[in-house]
Amino acid sequence: MKAVFHTGLAVDWGDALDGRPWCLASVGGKPLVEHWLEWAVHLGIEDIRLVLGDGADEIEGFCGDGSRWGLHIAYGFLRQTSDPEVYLRRSPRQWEEGLLYIAGPVFPRRLRAQAADGDPIPIPLPSAPGAGAAWLLRKAEGRIACFLSRDADAVSALANGVCNTASEPWTAFDLEPVLLDDIRAYYEMNMRLVRGEIARYVRPGFGGGEGACIGSNVIIPLSAELRPPLIIGDNCRIHPMAVIGPDVVIGNGVIVDRQTELTGSVVLDDTYLGRNLEIRNRVVAGARLIDPSDGTPVDIADPWLLAPLEAPARASDLLRAVGGWVAAVVLTLVQALPFCLFYLALRAFGKGRFQFSPRLAVRARVRSLPYWLPPVDSSRLNRAFAGLSLDLFPLIALAAMGRLWLCGHAPLHPERDANLRRRLRRYYPAAFGYHTARTAGNDAFSSAVTADAFYYERYRSAIEDLRILCRTLFGRLLACMTTSSGGAL
Amino acid sequence: MNMRMEIRNGKGVATVNGPLNAAGVDTFREQMQKWMAEHETIEQIVLDAGEMDYIDSAGLGVLIALLKRVTERGGDIRIARLGNKARMVFEITRAFKIFEIFDTVEEALGAEA
């Protein structure tokens, strides 16, 4: 049995999503297409055909080959003007063993609660389907939005556009597909999911208290307030004094700036919410604010209020490059002598060494960058070495040689960080970044690299670079001075 | 951005035409300051936003600065005929809590302080 999912069909409310493919719109914290794939997994279907149209690259980038779900996904294309069933007619023998077909914004709503052990209850297809038995969901104009059958004649009727049989009850699968035919239905489904009104649904992310699901790599300062129920996706950054919730679904890679209050809203992936805003009962997609009650979209042209998190090339990058290079040369000259003295002493006492790691440097060249590896019991000499930021000297020297930026992103690993690199529009591998500004050589914050990368992509400026530089140099010095008492050489 | 000022019922009415954004705030500020200096006795000002396409954070900033000046001389600023787009900006930036918003200029002119 196979599944065919159409993602390229025109959907009225999809046009309001600021150019994003509607099948990647978050429903309860997961893209709609992921709900379909999980449904296929539950039905025991492994072979999936995704028929693409607009936004094909993004959809293919998200789904990949399907191995993430244990599926095999093949891709097809269809012109928007074509009848969606044309794809089925191309090779009718493929569907003889049965077909799960979705051609529209269908959400597979589950009806029963999870099993006691938390595992989803398997919902296999009926083993002996009756002749012509088919489960159907139709759109308002009568076209098929969702179809499930193991009967070859029923599938053939669907492909030929003559599927006039009555639908069997979906409750046989403990499931009822819901057509999200307008933005209000989309919004309300999100609200029902976040409030937990629809049972048997495994929420994404990790628990953040009762009714709060928070994804990985999310930075939430202590002064930010979370009011469940809420869902926050991966790689998000919440700023101090922001208030999130109740009834909020936040997608992946979202930045919520200081003192912004967000309630009863859905925020799609890669959106920036500016400072001191109050957003209630809205769908936010990049710079677009949508009122779900009537679907009115309003584009906010001010990037300090709302913006999609994509960084346009800036002329000021040239200024940053020149200023950073001058500063790197000065720092290299200032640090050269102390570095030599300290490094020789540390090597003589066997107190640490540089370890080389392959990283993506400027112009995407892979270089082995030296990272200081101190011993576990850090000595005074070692703390002084880090306090004076001499452990960064080789990276600063590389910045002076034009191999790195002075301030910017943490240099990414060519393989381990490949996904992150693909998602970044602009990449500035640098000696100094948020990763060095936090605390001297502390890897405990390495999980924040992704959120930092997106944040820097948006906020980079000469002033931000200066802030990073000062916070790293003075922060490390201060940390060294406050912890230098006691300890061996 | 173009603007014109007039006096109706002893109150100033500022009609803004076009977007009140970073490109237009200097013009708006200068013309308002000049007009207020020429009409020191006028306390109440109504901003007719019916022809204002859009407002951004810079535009809101200049309105808040103007509100401060007008309040200092015992007056007030009211906003009338906000369009959908500008209304959304007023909503999300909490400017609704700072300014009084009216559907028509007449309502704004007639309302008691």
Short mmCIF file of N, CA, C and O in Angstrom, two decimals, chain A residues 259 261 276-278 282 289 296 298-302, chain B residues 54 56-58 84-85 88-89 91-94 97:
data_model
loop_
_atom_site.label_atom_id
_atom_site.label_comp_id
_atom_site.label_asym_id
_atom_site.label_seq_id
_atom_site.Cartn_x
_atom_site.Cartn_y
_atom_site.Cartn_z
N GLN A 259 10.20 42.10 26.43
CA GLN A 259 8.94 42.66 26.92
C GLN A 259 7.75 42.45 25.99
O GLN A 259 6.74 43.13 26.13
N GLU A 261 4.55 40.56 24.66
CA GLU A 261 3.54 39.65 25.22
C GLU A 261 2.81 38.96 24.07
O GLU A 261 2.39 39.61 23.12
N ASN A 276 8.70 44.84 22.85
CA ASN A 276 7.57 45.52 23.50
C ASN A 276 6.26 45.46 22.73
O ASN A 276 5.49 46.40 22.75
N LEU A 277 6.05 44.38 22.04
CA LEU A 277 4.79 44.22 21.29
C LEU A 277 3.77 43.47 22.14
O LEU A 277 4.12 42.81 23.12
N GLU A 278 2.54 43.58 21.73
CA GLU A 278 1.46 42.84 22.40
C GLU A 278 0.63 42.19 21.30
O GLU A 278 -0.11 42.87 20.60
N ARG A 282 -3.73 36.16 17.06
CA ARG A 282 -3.31 36.38 15.67
C ARG A 282 -2.46 35.20 15.19
O ARG A 282 -1.90 34.46 15.99
N LEU A 289 0.77 39.68 9.61
CA LEU A 289 -0.09 39.47 10.77
C LEU A 289 -1.48 39.14 10.24
O LEU A 289 -2.04 39.91 9.45
N THR A 296 -7.98 38.44 7.44
CA THR A 296 -7.34 39.64 6.88
C THR A 296 -5.84 39.62 7.15
O THR A 296 -5.42 39.62 8.30
N VAL A 298 -2.23 41.49 7.17
CA VAL A 298 -1.64 42.84 7.17
C VAL A 298 -0.13 42.68 7.20
O VAL A 298 0.42 42.03 8.09
N ASP A 299 0.53 43.27 6.21
CA ASP A 299 1.99 43.22 6.18
C ASP A 299 2.56 44.38 6.97
O ASP A 299 2.21 45.54 6.71
N ILE A 300 3.39 44.07 7.91
CA ILE A 300 4.03 45.11 8.71
C ILE A 300 5.39 45.38 8.07
O ILE A 300 6.26 44.51 8.07
N ALA A 301 5.54 46.57 7.53
CA ALA A 301 6.75 46.86 6.75
C ALA A 301 7.95 47.20 7.62
O ALA A 301 9.06 47.34 7.12
N ASP A 302 7.75 47.35 8.92
CA ASP A 302 8.83 47.77 9.81
C ASP A 302 9.56 46.55 10.37
O ASP A 302 8.99 45.80 11.16
N TYR B 54 0.19 53.99 6.13
CA TYR B 54 0.94 53.09 7.00
C TYR B 54 1.67 53.90 8.06
O TYR B 54 2.01 55.06 7.84
N ASP B 56 4.96 53.23 10.98
CA ASP B 56 5.91 52.26 11.53
C ASP B 56 6.39 52.73 12.91
O ASP B 56 5.85 53.69 13.47
N SER B 57 7.40 52.06 13.44
CA SER B 57 7.83 52.39 14.80
C SER B 57 8.39 53.81 14.88
O SER B 57 8.23 54.48 15.89
N ALA B 58 9.01 54.28 13.78
CA ALA B 58 9.53 55.65 13.79
C ALA B 58 8.36 56.64 13.83
O ALA B 58 8.40 57.64 14.54
N ASN B 84 -6.88 49.92 8.38
CA ASN B 84 -6.67 48.56 8.91
C ASN B 84 -5.20 48.29 9.22
O ASN B 84 -4.85 47.75 10.26
N LYS B 85 -4.35 48.70 8.30
CA LYS B 85 -2.93 48.41 8.44
C LYS B 85 -2.32 49.18 9.62
O LYS B 85 -1.61 48.62 10.45
N MET B 88 -3.55 47.88 12.99
CA MET B 88 -2.84 46.68 13.46
C MET B 88 -1.53 47.07 14.15
O MET B 88 -1.17 46.49 15.18
N VAL B 89 -0.85 48.08 13.60
CA VAL B 89 0.40 48.53 14.23
C VAL B 89 0.10 49.16 15.60
O VAL B 89 0.82 48.91 16.57
N GLU B 91 -2.32 48.34 17.48
CA GLU B 91 -2.70 47.25 18.38
C GLU B 91 -1.48 46.54 18.95
O GLU B 91 -1.35 46.38 20.16
N ILE B 92 -0.57 46.13 18.06
CA ILE B 92 0.52 45.28 18.55
C ILE B 92 1.57 46.07 19.33
O ILE B 92 2.29 45.51 20.12
N THR B 93 1.65 47.38 19.09
CA THR B 93 2.66 48.18 19.81
C THR B 93 2.08 48.79 21.09
O THR B 93 2.76 49.57 21.74
N ARG B 94 0.87 48.46 21.42
CA ARG B 94 0.19 48.97 22.62
C ARG B 94 -0.08 50.46 22.54
O ARG B 94 -0.36 51.09 23.56
N LYS B 97 -3.25 52.01 23.97
CA LYS B 97 -3.40 52.36 25.39
C LYS B 97 -2.94 53.79 25.66
O LYS B 97 -3.15 54.32 26.74
#
